[in-house]
XYZ file of C-alpha atoms in Angstrom:
289
model
C -32.069 -30.131 0.939
C -28.555 -31.443 0.526
C -26.190 -31.590 3.459
C -23.669 -28.751 3.576
C -20.086 -29.488 2.516
C -17.698 -29.471 5.486
C -15.298 -27.243 3.521
C -17.980 -24.572 3.090
C -16.866 -21.047 4.059
C -20.494 -20.006 4.680
C -20.422 -17.485 1.818
C -23.360 -18.464 -0.371
C -23.335 -15.755 -3.042
C -22.507 -17.301 -6.419
C -22.001 -20.755 -4.921
C -24.811 -22.483 -6.822
C -24.883 -25.520 -4.543
C -28.174 -26.710 -3.090
C -27.240 -26.833 0.573
C -28.503 -25.469 3.834
C -26.662 -22.475 5.219
C -25.579 -23.153 8.770
C -25.629 -20.716 11.630
C -22.084 -21.084 12.974
C -22.643 -18.866 16.004
C -21.875 -20.576 19.286
C -23.462 -20.198 22.674
C -21.442 -18.493 25.414
C -20.158 -20.480 28.357
C -22.816 -22.056 30.557
C -23.831 -19.570 33.224
C -22.888 -16.572 31.077
C -25.270 -13.723 30.293
C -24.307 -11.183 27.642
C -26.865 -8.754 26.274
C -24.960 -7.022 23.460
C -21.656 -7.668 21.685
C -19.779 -4.897 19.846
C -16.767 -5.570 17.619
C -14.001 -2.972 17.316
C -12.371 -3.521 13.912
C -10.116 -2.003 11.293
C -8.709 -2.959 7.917
C -5.232 -1.925 9.112
C -3.055 -2.308 12.211
C -1.755 0.464 14.423
C -4.820 2.695 14.262
C -5.815 2.409 17.933
C -8.511 -0.251 18.205
C -7.415 -1.170 21.732
C -7.544 2.487 22.772
C -11.077 2.839 21.399
C -12.087 -0.449 23.052
C -10.688 0.623 26.431
C -12.156 4.136 26.378
C -15.569 2.860 25.228
C -15.692 0.168 27.906
C -14.755 2.675 30.606
C -17.371 5.167 29.410
C -20.220 2.632 29.324
C -19.120 1.326 32.737
C -19.272 4.885 34.127
C -22.738 5.229 32.592
C -23.907 2.395 34.818
C -23.699 -0.569 32.431
C -21.930 -3.829 33.253
C -19.105 -4.018 30.754
C -16.722 -6.691 29.476
C -13.840 -6.909 26.993
C -12.946 -10.009 24.987
C -9.409 -9.367 23.768
C -9.306 -11.247 20.452
C -5.858 -9.926 19.560
C -4.182 -13.128 20.741
C -0.645 -12.456 19.499
C -0.521 -8.772 20.446
C -2.823 -8.124 23.420
C -2.621 -4.649 24.942
C -5.876 -4.392 26.886
C -4.359 -5.702 30.176
C -1.681 -2.994 30.054
C -4.253 -0.224 29.601
C -6.155 -1.435 32.675
C -3.051 -1.963 34.828
C -3.486 -5.731 34.956
C 0.150 -6.809 34.796
C 0.459 -9.937 36.894
C -3.146 -11.129 37.126
C -4.040 -14.633 35.932
C -7.403 -15.959 34.831
C -8.834 -18.687 37.040
C -9.349 -21.928 35.116
C -10.555 -25.388 36.046
C -13.339 -27.946 35.720
C -16.955 -27.779 36.902
C -20.153 -29.773 36.575
C -22.884 -28.701 34.179
C -26.586 -28.894 34.990
C -26.841 -32.222 33.197
C -23.908 -33.696 35.088
C -21.230 -33.241 32.434
C -17.759 -32.017 33.338
C -16.952 -28.686 31.702
C -13.779 -26.651 31.425
C -14.203 -23.076 32.578
C -12.254 -19.835 32.776
C -13.146 -16.799 34.845
C -12.195 -13.402 33.429
C -10.067 -10.943 35.346
C -12.057 -8.019 36.757
C -10.612 -4.498 36.609
C -10.631 -2.052 39.511
C -13.863 -0.428 38.292
C -15.574 -3.725 37.496
C -14.960 -4.426 33.790
C -14.596 -8.156 33.076
C -11.629 -8.817 30.795
C -10.339 -11.957 29.099
C -6.985 -11.758 27.335
C -4.270 -14.194 26.310
C -1.886 -12.406 28.670
C -3.847 -13.784 31.625
C -2.990 -17.345 30.569
C 0.731 -16.942 29.850
C 3.412 -17.760 32.456
C 4.991 -14.409 31.600
C 3.220 -11.591 29.769
C 6.291 -11.064 27.568
C 6.132 -14.653 26.261
C 5.365 -14.600 22.510
C 2.386 -16.525 21.154
C 3.819 -18.306 18.109
C 0.774 -20.131 16.779
C -0.815 -20.660 13.396
C -4.179 -19.155 12.478
C -6.472 -22.130 13.247
C -5.110 -22.451 16.795
C -5.493 -18.720 17.413
C -9.055 -18.831 16.094
C -9.791 -21.758 18.407
C -8.609 -19.760 21.413
C -10.890 -16.857 20.447
C -13.837 -19.266 20.318
C -12.880 -20.605 23.759
C -12.839 -17.072 25.145
C -16.523 -17.011 24.161
C -17.617 -20.588 24.917
C -15.483 -21.505 27.963
C -15.321 -18.216 29.852
C -18.023 -17.491 32.421
C -19.163 -13.951 31.644
C -21.321 -12.856 34.564
C -24.260 -10.567 33.835
C -22.722 -8.430 31.074
C -24.707 -5.624 29.463
C -22.126 -4.714 26.820
C -19.165 -6.772 25.637
C -16.537 -5.139 23.434
C -14.444 -7.456 21.251
C -11.032 -5.990 20.450
C -10.245 -7.582 17.060
C -6.817 -7.853 15.446
C -6.363 -5.866 12.225
C -7.437 -6.981 8.806
C -10.036 -9.414 7.522
C -8.336 -12.738 8.236
C -8.921 -15.767 10.444
C -9.669 -14.081 13.761
C -12.100 -11.360 12.602
C -13.847 -14.027 10.525
C -14.046 -16.281 13.592
C -15.496 -13.434 15.649
C -18.160 -12.647 13.042
C -19.084 -16.294 12.448
C -18.850 -17.706 15.992
C -20.033 -14.813 18.161
C -23.443 -13.118 17.773
C -22.065 -9.633 17.125
C -24.761 -6.945 17.350
C -22.718 -4.225 15.672
C -19.212 -3.068 14.853
C -17.283 0.163 15.109
C -14.638 0.786 12.440
C -11.456 2.556 13.583
C -9.207 4.443 11.166
C -6.457 7.046 11.260
C -6.213 10.168 9.065
C -3.587 8.894 6.653
C -3.858 8.418 2.921
C -5.043 4.813 3.236
C -8.109 5.712 5.304
C -10.591 5.021 2.508
C -9.067 1.603 1.828
C -9.056 0.809 5.551
C -12.702 1.746 5.957
C -13.819 0.080 2.746
C -12.194 -3.269 3.621
C -13.872 -3.335 7.050
C -17.224 -2.188 5.651
C -17.208 -4.828 2.905
C -16.396 -7.603 5.358
C -19.138 -6.501 7.743
C -21.596 -6.337 4.861
C -20.676 -9.815 3.653
C -21.024 -11.164 7.196
C -24.343 -9.307 7.669
C -23.154 -7.363 10.727
C -24.467 -3.797 11.293
C -21.916 -0.962 11.351
C -22.594 1.563 14.105
C -20.115 4.138 12.813
C -16.533 5.270 12.363
C -13.907 6.473 14.823
C -10.911 8.465 13.638
C -7.955 8.106 15.994
C -4.852 10.356 15.953
C -7.106 12.911 14.328
C -5.191 16.005 15.434
C -2.969 17.572 18.080
C -4.364 20.484 20.028
C -2.020 23.444 20.564
C -1.556 23.882 24.339
C -1.370 27.671 23.961
C -4.147 28.646 21.534
C -6.213 25.446 21.357
C -5.946 25.215 17.571
C -6.298 21.742 16.048
C -3.120 20.802 14.190
C -3.614 17.947 11.742
C -0.169 16.360 11.791
C -1.105 13.793 9.129
C -2.467 16.470 6.803
C -6.023 17.241 5.800
C -8.421 14.325 5.995
C -11.870 13.544 4.706
C -13.312 11.208 7.309
C -16.728 12.852 7.133
C -16.800 12.603 3.333
C -15.817 8.941 3.493
C -18.486 8.311 6.132
C -21.083 9.968 3.881
C -20.000 7.806 0.943
C -20.741 4.673 2.959
C -23.810 6.044 4.725
C -22.105 5.951 8.129
C -21.731 8.279 11.101
C -18.457 9.621 12.471
C -18.821 8.787 16.157
C -15.513 10.184 17.397
C -12.354 12.054 16.461
C -9.682 11.257 19.027
C -6.585 13.484 19.227
C -2.974 12.621 19.954
C -2.794 13.664 23.585
C 0.054 13.219 26.064
C -2.192 12.812 29.120
C -4.088 9.992 27.473
C -0.947 8.224 26.236
C 0.683 8.368 29.667
C -2.471 7.083 31.370
C -2.667 4.099 29.000
C 1.026 3.281 29.439
C 0.625 3.472 33.225
C -2.446 1.236 33.253
C -4.745 4.053 34.342
C -7.308 4.157 31.545
C -10.146 3.937 34.082
C -8.920 7.150 35.721
C -9.114 9.139 32.479
C -11.850 11.744 32.222
C -12.267 12.408 28.487
C -15.381 12.814 26.410
C -14.054 11.710 23.019
C -16.086 8.484 22.886
C -19.368 9.833 24.286
C -21.138 9.291 20.955
C -19.663 5.785 20.680
C -21.129 4.929 24.082
C -24.460 6.503 23.131
C -24.689 4.413 19.937
C -23.899 1.214 21.845
C -26.237 1.996 24.732
C -29.030 2.722 22.248
C -28.895 -0.933 21.182
C -29.702 -1.919 24.748
C -32.716 0.370 24.906
C -34.001 -1.007 21.599
C -34.019 -4.546 22.970
C -35.301 -3.660 26.450
């Protein structure tokens, strides 16, 4: 078997070369234990992946599972804000491995309710400092969040991916053993394109899709309770059927939720919108128990 070309992108369909496909997945930091990894993705920005990540992590934490968030949106992290972690810094340093080698390490910041979180904001001198880096450097940082961070006894890790199908989502799928993804969309005209891009990438990378979440699905009238679809009629269930997927959640535009996120109080929210998301993720744990 010929040695694999260093320039290989690990996509073998139609390649024709006689080489051995490499498993590019990396091991987590020494001392880490992570049972399941769930990617939160979308083919488009601004649809609410960080909201879905935060709500899902809080729900699974309330259900008694040890939860973590790897914030892979390096240039636009918003997870720390949702959890009220404004000034916290990640602890970093050097330690000795079991075989006597010196290793770099980072410890994630732990939220009030116990969710372990690693985000670029925890490494910046000031959280408003911009991260002006090219793709390969950003991808390298995402890998370090997996390989250099000590994740202690995590049942479920959510990876909040940046939008699209570029460097960072590719790095997540290739470097981290993702057990499943959740695709987030909003009820605008591009929803089918958004879903299809994410589904095709997951299929090419051989990652299972747990289901779809529609954010900004509707506004509920405070007087009569009627659902008002401010973006017009949508067909999320029809699109899900076309791809053989489940709709796990429809999240409304809601003032209480928006204010709680802005105030860093996502863990204090009591909403049931992502109950089916949590159930789908927790089912993976029971399957491997």
